[in-house]
XYZ file of C-alpha atoms in Angstrom:
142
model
C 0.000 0.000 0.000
C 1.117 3.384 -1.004
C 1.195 6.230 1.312
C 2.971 9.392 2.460
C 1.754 13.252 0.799
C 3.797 12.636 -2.466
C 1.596 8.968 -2.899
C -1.640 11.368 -1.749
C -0.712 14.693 -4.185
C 0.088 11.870 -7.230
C -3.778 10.031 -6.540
C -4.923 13.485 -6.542
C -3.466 15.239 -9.390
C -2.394 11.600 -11.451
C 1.226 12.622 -11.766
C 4.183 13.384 -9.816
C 3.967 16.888 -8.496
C 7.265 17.341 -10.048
C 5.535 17.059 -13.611
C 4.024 19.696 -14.916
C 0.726 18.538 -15.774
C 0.348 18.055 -12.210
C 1.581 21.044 -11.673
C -0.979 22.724 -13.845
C -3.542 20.560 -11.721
C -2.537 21.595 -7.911
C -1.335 25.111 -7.982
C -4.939 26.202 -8.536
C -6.148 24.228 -5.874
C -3.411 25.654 -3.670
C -0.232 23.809 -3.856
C 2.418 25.956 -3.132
C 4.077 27.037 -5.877
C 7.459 27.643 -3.990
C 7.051 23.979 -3.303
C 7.738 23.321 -7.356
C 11.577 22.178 -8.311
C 11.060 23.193 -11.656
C 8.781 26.248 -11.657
C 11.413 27.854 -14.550
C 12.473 27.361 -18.102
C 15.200 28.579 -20.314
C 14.227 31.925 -21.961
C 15.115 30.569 -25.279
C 13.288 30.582 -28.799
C 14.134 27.399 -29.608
C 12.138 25.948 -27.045
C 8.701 26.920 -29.180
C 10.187 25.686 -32.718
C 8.698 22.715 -33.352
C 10.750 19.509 -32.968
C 10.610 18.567 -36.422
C 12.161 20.966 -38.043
C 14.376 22.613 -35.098
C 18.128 21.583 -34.543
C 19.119 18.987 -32.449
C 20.877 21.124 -30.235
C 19.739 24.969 -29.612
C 22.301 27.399 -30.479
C 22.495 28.337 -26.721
C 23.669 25.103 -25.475
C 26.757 24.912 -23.791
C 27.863 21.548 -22.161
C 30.227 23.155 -19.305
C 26.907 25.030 -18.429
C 25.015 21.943 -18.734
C 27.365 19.661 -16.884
C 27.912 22.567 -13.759
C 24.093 23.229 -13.398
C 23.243 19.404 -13.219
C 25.595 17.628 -10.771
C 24.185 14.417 -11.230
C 25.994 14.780 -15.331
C 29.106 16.334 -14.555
C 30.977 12.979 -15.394
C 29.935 12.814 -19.089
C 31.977 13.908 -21.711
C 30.767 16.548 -23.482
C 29.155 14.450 -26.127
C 28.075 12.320 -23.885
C 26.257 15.490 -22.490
C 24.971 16.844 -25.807
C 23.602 13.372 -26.345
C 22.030 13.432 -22.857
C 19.987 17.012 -23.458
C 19.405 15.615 -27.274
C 17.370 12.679 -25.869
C 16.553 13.534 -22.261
C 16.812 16.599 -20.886
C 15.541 19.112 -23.234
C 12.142 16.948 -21.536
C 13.112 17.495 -17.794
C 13.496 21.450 -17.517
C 17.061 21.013 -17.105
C 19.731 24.333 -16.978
C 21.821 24.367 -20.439
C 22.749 27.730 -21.264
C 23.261 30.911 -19.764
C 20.102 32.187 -21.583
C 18.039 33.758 -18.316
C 15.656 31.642 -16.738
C 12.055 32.945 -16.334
C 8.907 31.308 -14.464
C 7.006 29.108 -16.767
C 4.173 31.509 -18.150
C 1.682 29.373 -16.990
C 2.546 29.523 -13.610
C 3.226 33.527 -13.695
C -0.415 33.761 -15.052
C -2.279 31.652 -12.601
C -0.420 33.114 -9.471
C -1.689 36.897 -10.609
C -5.129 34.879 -11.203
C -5.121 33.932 -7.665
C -4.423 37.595 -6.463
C -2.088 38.598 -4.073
C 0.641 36.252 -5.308
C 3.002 39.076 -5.616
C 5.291 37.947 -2.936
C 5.543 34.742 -4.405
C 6.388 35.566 -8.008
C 9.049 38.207 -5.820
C 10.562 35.216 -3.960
C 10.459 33.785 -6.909
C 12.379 36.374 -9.222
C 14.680 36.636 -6.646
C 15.545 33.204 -6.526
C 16.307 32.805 -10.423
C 17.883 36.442 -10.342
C 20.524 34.541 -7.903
C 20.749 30.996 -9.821
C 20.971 33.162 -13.320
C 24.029 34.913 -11.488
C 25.586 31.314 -10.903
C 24.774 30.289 -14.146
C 26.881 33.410 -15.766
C 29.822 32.329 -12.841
C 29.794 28.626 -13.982
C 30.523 29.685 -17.731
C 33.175 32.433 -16.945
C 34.991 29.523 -14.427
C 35.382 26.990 -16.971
């Protein structure tokens, strides 16, 4: 038998409240949102082009970037890492450039929905202000 709040919040919302259909599902009913890990993505046109006809790689990508943001992949090579992001994580939200980060649109909209949400969207902006700030420090470093 499954239990615990992460068993209860997947029953509720049919996903992992990492994934962002659940996401989409639980932050109007109240989740937190500065409960969500990945509450951000890349700032980066190539996100929207549509996988058929877009480059394997976007133009931004920089492995050292990718490799120092994601310490679970900073013992691939870094073809080993472009082949990672080609198959996996351009699905998992994962830092690859020093394009900015932003807060998923979605998420920005339905926080102002809610009304006074502006201290969350402030926490967080401030938190990706700092984490864009190490991004820019991991690519100068290497």
């Amino acid at each position: 038998e499954r239990g615990g709040s992460v068993s209860a919040i997947y029953d509720y919302a049919g996903a992992h409240p990492d994934d962002e259909a659940a996401q989409k599902v639980l932050v109007p009913q109240g989740y937190p949102a500065i409960k969500l890990k990945k509450f951000f993505v890349t700032d980066d046109p190539w996100l929207s082009e549509p996988e058929t006809t877009r480059s394997k790689l976007p133009p931004s990508f920089s492995a050292t970037i990718y490799k120092g943001m994601n310490h679970d992949l900073n013992y691939l090579s870094d073809e080993d890492a472009e082949r990672h992001f080609a198959e996996d994580g351009k699905n998992e939200d994962r830092i690859y450039s020093s394009l900015p980060l932003v807060i998923k649109s979605w998420l920005r909209e339905e926080l102002i929905k809610m009304g006074g949400e502006e201290s969350t969207i402030a926490i967080l902006e401030a938190y990706l202000a700092a984490l864009n700030r190490g991004i820019v420090n991991t690519s100068i470093e290497k």
